[in-house]
PDB file of N, CA and C in Angstrom:
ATOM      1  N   UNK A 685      11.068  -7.438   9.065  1.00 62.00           N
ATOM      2  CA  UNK A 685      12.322  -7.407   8.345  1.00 62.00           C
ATOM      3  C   UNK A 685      12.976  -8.782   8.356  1.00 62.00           C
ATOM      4  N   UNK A 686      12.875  -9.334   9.595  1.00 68.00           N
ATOM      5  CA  UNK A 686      13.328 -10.885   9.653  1.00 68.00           C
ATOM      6  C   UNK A 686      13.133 -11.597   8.414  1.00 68.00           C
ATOM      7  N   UNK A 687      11.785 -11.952   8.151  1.00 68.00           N
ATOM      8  CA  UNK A 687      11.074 -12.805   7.122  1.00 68.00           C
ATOM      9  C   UNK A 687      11.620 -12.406   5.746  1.00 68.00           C
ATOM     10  N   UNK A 688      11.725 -11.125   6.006  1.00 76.00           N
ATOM     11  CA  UNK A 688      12.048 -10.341   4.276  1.00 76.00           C
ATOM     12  C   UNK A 688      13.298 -10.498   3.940  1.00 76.00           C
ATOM     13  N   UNK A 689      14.149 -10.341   5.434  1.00 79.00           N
ATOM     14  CA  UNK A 689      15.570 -10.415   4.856  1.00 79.00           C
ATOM     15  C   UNK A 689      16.104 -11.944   4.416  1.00 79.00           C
ATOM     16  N   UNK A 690      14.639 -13.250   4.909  1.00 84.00           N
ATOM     17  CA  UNK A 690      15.518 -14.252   4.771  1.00 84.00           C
ATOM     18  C   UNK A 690      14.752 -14.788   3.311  1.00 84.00           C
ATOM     19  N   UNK A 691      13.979 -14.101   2.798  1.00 84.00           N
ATOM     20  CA  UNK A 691      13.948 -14.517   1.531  1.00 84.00           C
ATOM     21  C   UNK A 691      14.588 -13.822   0.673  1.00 84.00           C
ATOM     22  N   UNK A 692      15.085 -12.445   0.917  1.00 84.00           N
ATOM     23  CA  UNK A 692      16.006 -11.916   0.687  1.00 84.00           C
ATOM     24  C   UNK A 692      17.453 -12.554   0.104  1.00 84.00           C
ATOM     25  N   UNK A 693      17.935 -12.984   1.012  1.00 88.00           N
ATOM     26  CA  UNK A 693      19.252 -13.982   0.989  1.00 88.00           C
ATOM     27  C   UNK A 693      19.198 -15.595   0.452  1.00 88.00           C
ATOM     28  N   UNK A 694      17.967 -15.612   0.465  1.00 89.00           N
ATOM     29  CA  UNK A 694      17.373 -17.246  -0.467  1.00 89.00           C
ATOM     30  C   UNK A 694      17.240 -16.523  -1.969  1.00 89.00           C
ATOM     31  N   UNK A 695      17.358 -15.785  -2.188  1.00 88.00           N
ATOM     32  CA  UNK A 695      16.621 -15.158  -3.516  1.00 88.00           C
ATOM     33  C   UNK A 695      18.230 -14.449  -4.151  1.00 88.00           C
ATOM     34  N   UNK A 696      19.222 -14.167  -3.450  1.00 90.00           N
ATOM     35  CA  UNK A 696      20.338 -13.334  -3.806  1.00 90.00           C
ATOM     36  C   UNK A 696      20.047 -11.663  -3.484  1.00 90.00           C
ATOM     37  N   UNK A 697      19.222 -11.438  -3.132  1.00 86.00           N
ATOM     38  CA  UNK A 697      18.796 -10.248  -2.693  1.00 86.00           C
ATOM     39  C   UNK A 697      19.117  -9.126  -1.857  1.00 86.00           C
ATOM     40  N   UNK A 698      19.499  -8.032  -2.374  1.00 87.00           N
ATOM     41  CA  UNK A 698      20.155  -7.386  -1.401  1.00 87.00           C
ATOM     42  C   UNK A 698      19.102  -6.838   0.011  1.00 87.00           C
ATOM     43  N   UNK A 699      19.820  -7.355   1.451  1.00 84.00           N
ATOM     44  CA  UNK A 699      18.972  -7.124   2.398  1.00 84.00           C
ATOM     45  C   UNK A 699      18.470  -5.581   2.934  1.00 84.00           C
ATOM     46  N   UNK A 700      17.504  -5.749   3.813  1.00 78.00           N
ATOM     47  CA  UNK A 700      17.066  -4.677   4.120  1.00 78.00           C
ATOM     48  C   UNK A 700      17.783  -4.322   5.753  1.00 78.00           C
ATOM     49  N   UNK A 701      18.423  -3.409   5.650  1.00 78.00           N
ATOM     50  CA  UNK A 701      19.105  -2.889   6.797  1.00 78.00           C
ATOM     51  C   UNK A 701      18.817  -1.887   7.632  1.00 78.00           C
ATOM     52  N   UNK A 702      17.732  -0.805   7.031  1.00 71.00           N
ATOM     53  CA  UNK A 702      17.292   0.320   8.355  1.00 71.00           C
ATOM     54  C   UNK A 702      15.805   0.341   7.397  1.00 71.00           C
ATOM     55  N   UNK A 703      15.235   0.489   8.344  1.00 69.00           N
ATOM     56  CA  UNK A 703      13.093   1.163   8.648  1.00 69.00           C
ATOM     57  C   UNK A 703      12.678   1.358   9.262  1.00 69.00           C
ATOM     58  N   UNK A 704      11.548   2.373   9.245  1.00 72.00           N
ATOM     59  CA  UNK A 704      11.520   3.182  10.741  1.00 72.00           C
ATOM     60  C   UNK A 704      10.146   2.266  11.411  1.00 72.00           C
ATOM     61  N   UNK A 705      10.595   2.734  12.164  1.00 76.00           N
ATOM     62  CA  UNK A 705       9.775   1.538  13.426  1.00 76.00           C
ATOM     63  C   UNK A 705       8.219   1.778  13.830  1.00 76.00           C
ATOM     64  N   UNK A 706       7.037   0.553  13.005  1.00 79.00           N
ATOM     65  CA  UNK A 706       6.025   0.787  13.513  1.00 79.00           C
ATOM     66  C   UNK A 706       5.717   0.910  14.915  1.00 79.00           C
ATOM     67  N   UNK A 707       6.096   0.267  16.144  1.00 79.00           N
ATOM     68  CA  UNK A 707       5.821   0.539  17.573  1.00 79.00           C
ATOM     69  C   UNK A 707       6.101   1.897  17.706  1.00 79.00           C
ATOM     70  N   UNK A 708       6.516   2.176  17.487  1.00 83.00           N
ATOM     71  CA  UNK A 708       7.038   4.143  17.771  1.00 83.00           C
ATOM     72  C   UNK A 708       5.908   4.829  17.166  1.00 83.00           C
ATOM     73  N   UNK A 709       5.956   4.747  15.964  1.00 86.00           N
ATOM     74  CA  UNK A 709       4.493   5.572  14.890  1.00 86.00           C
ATOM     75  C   UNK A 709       3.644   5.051  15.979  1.00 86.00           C
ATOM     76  N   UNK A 710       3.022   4.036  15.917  1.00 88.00           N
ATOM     77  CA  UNK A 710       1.666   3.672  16.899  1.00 88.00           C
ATOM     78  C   UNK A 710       1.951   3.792  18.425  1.00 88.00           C
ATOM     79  N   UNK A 711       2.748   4.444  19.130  1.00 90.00           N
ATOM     80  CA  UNK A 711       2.848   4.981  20.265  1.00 90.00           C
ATOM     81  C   UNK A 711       2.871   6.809  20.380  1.00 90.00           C
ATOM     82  N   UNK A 712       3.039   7.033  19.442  1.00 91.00           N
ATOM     83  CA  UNK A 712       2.916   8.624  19.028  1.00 91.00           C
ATOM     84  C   UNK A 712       1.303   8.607  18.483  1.00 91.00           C
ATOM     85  N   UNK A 713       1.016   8.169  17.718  1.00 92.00           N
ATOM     86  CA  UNK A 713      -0.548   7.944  17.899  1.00 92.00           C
ATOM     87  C   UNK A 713      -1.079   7.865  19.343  1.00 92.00           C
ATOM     88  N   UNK A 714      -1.023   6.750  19.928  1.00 92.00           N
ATOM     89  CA  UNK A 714      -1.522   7.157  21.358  1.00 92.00           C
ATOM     90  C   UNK A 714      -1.594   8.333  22.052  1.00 92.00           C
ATOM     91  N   UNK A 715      -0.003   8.895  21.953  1.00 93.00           N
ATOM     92  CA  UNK A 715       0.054  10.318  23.055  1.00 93.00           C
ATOM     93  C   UNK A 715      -1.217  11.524  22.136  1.00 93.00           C
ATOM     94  N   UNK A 716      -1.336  11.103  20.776  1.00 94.00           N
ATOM     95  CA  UNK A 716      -1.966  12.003  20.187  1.00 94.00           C
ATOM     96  C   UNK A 716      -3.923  12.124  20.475  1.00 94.00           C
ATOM     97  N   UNK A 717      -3.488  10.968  20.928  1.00 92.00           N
ATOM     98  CA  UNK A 717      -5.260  10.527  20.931  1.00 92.00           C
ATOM     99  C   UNK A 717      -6.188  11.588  21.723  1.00 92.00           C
ATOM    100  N   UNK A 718      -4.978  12.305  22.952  1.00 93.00           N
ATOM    101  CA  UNK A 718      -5.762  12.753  24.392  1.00 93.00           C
ATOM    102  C   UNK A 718      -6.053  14.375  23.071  1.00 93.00           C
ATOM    103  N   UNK A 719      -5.318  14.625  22.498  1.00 95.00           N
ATOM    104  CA  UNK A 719      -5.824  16.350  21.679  1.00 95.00           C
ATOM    105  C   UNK A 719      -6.262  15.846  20.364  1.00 95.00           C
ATOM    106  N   UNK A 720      -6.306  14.613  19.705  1.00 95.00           N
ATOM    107  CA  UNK A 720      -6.874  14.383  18.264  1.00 95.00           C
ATOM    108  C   UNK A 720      -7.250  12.990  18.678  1.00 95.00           C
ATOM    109  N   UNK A 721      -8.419  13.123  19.296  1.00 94.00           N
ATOM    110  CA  UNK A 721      -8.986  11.432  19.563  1.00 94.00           C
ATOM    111  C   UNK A 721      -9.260  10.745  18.385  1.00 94.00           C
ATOM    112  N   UNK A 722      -9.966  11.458  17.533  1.00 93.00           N
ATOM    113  CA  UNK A 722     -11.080  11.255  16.475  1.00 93.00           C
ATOM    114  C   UNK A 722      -9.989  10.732  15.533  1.00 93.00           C
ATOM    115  N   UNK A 723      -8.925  11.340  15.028  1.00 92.00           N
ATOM    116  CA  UNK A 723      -7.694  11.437  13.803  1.00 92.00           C
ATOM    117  C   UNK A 723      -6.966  10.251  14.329  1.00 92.00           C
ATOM    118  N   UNK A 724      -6.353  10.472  15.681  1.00 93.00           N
ATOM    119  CA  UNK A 724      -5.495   9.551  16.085  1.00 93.00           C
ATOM    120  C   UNK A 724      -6.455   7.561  16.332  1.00 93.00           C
ATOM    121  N   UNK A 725      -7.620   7.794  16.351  1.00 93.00           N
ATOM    122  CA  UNK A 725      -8.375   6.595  16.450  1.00 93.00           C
ATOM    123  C   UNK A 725      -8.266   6.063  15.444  1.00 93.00           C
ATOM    124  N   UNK A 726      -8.108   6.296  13.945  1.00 92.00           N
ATOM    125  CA  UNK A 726      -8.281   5.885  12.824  1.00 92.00           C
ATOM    126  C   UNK A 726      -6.886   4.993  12.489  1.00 92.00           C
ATOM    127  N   UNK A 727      -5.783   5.924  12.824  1.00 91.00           N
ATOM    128  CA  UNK A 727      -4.607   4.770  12.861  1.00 91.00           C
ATOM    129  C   UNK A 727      -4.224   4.017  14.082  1.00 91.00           C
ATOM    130  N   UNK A 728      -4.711   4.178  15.104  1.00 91.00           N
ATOM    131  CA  UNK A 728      -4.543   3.024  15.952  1.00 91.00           C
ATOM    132  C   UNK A 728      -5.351   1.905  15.456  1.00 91.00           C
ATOM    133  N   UNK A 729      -6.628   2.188  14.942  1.00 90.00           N
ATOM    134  CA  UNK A 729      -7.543   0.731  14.687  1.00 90.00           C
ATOM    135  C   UNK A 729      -6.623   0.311  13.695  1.00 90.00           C
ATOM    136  N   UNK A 730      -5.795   0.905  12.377  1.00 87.00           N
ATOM    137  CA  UNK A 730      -5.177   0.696  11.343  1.00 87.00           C
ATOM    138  C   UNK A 730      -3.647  -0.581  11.806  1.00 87.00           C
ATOM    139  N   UNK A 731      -3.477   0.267  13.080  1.00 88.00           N
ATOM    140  CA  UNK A 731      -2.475  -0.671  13.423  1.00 88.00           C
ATOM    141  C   UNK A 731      -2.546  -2.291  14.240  1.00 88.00           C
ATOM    142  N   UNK A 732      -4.136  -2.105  14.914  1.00 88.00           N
ATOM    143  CA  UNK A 732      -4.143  -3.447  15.266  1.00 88.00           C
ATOM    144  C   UNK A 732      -4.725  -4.146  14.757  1.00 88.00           C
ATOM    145  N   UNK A 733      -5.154  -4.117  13.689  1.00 85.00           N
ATOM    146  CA  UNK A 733      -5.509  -4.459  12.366  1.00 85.00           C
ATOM    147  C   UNK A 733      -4.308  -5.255  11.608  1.00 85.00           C
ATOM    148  N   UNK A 734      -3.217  -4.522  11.269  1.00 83.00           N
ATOM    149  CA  UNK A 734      -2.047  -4.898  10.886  1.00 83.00           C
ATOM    150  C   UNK A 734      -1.489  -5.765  11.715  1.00 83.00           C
ATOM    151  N   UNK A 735      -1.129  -5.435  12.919  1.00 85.00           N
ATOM    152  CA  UNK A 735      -0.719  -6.480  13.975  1.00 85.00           C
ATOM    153  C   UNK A 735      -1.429  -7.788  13.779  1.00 85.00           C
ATOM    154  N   UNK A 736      -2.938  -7.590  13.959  1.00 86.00           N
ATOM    155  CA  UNK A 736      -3.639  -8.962  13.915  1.00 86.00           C
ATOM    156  C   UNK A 736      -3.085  -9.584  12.773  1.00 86.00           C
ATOM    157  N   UNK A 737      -3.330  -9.221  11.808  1.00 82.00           N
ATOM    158  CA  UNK A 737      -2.839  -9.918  10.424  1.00 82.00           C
ATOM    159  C   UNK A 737      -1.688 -10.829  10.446  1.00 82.00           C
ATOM    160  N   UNK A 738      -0.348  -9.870  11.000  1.00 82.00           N
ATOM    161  CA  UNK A 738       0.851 -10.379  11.225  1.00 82.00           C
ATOM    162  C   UNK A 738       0.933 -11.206  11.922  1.00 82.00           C
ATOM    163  N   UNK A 739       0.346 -11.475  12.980  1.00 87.00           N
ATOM    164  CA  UNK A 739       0.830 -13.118  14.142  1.00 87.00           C
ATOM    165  C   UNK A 739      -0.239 -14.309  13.570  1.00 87.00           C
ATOM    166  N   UNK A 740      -1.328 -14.094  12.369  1.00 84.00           N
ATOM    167  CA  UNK A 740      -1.785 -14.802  12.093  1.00 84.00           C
ATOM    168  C   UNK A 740      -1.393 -15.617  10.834  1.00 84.00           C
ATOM    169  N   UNK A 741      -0.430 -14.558  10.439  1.00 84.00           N
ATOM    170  CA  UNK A 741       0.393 -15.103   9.071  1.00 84.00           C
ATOM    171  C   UNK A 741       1.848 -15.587   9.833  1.00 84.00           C
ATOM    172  N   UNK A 742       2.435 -15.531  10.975  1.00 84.00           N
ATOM    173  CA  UNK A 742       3.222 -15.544  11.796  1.00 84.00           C
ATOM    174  C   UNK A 742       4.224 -16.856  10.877  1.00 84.00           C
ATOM    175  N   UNK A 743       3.138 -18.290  10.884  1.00 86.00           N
ATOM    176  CA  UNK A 743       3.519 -19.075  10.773  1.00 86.00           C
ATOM    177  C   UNK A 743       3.204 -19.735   9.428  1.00 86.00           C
ATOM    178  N   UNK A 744       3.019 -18.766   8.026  1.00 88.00           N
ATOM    179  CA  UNK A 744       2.894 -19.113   6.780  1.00 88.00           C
ATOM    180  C   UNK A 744       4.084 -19.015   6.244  1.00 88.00           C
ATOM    181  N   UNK A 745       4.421 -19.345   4.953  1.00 88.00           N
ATOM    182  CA  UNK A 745       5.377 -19.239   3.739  1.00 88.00           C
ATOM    183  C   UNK A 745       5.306 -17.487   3.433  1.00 88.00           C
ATOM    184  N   UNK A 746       6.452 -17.081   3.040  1.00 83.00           N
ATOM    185  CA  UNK A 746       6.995 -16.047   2.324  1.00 83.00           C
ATOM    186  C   UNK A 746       5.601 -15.456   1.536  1.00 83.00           C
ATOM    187  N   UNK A 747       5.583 -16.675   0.340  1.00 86.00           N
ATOM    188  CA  UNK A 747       5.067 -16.238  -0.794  1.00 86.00           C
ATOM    189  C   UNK A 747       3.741 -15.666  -0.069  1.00 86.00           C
ATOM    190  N   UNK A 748       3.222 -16.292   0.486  1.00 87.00           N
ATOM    191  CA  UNK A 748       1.497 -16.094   1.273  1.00 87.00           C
ATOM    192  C   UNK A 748       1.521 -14.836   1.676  1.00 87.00           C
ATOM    193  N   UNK A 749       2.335 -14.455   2.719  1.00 85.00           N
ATOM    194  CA  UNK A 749       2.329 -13.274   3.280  1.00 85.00           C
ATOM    195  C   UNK A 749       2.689 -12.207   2.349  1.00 85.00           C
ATOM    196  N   UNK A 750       3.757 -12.187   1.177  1.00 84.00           N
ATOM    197  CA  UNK A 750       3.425 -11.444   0.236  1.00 84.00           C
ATOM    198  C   UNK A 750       2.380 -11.288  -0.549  1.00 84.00           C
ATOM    199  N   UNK A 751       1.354 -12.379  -1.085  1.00 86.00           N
ATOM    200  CA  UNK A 751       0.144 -12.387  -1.703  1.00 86.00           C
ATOM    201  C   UNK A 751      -0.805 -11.590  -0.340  1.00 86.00           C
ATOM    202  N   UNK A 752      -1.237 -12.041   0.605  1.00 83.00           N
ATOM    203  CA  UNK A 752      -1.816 -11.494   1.728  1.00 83.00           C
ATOM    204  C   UNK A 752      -1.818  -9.365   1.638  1.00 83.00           C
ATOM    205  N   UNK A 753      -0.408  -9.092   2.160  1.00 80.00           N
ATOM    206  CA  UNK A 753      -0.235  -8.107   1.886  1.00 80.00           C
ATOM    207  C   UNK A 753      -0.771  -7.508   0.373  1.00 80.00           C
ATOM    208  N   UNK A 754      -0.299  -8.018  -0.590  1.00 83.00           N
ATOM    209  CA  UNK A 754      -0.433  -7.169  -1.926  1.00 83.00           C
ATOM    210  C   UNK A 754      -1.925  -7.282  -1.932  1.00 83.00           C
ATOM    211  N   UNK A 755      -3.313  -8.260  -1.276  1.00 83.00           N
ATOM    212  CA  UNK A 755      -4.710  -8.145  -1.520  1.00 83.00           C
ATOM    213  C   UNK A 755      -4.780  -6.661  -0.381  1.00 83.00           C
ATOM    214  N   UNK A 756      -3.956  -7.015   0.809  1.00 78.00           N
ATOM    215  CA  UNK A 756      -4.768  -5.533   1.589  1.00 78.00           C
ATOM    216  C   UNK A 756      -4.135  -4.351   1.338  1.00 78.00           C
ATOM    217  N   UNK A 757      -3.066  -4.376   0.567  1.00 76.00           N
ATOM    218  CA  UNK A 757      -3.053  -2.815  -0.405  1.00 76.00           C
ATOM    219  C   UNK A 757      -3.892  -2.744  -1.551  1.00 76.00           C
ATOM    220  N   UNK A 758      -4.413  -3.699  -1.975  1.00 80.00           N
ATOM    221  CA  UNK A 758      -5.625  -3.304  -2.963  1.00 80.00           C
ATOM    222  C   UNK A 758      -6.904  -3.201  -2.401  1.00 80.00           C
ATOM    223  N   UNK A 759      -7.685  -4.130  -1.395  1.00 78.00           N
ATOM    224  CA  UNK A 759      -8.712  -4.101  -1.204  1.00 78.00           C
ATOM    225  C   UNK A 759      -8.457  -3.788   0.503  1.00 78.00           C
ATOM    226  N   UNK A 760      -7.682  -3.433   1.475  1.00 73.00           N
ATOM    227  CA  UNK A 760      -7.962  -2.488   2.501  1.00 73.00           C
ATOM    228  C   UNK A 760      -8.655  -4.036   3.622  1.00 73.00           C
ATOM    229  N   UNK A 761      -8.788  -3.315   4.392  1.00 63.00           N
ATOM    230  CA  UNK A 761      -9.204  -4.418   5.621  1.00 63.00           C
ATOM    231  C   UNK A 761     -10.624  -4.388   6.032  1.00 63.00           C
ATOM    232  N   UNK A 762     -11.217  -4.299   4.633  1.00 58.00           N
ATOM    233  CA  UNK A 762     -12.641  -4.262   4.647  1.00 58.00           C
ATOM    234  C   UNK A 762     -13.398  -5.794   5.382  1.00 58.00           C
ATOM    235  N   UNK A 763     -12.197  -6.783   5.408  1.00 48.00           N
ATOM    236  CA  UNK A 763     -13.093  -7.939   5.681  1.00 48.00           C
ATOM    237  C   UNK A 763     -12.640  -8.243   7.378  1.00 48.00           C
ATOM    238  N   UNK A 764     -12.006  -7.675   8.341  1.00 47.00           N
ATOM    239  CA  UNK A 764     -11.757  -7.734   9.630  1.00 47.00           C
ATOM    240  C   UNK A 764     -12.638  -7.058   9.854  1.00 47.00           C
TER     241      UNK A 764
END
């Protein structure tokens, strides 16, 4: 939200003020893992997947990390 809200406010943009919190979703995954290993495995890999992505774009431009994102909603994290 950081990054978004500050191109947000470079752009005139109205900011983003509440979203629900990936650490929580991917900690409820965990507790789920011990009765749905198999289900709950699929979005934990999903999330450190995402994580990785994020501290590696940590230190790019806006625009990048929006181009970045919009390729892995089209083509998925087939290449990690």
């Amino acid at each position: 939200i950081t990054d978004s809200n500050e191109y947000r406010r470079e752009h005139q943009l109205p900011e983003i003020i509440g979203i629900y919190c990936n650490a929580h979703a991917r900690r409820y995954f965990l507790r789920a893992e011990e009765n749905f290993p198999k289900e709950a495995l699929f979005f934990i890999r999903m999330y450190r997947r995402i994580y990785h992505l994020e501290r590696m774009m940590k230190e790019t431009s806006w625009e990048n990390k929006v181009r970045l994102r919009k390729w892995m909603m089209i083509y998925g994290f087939s290449l990690m």
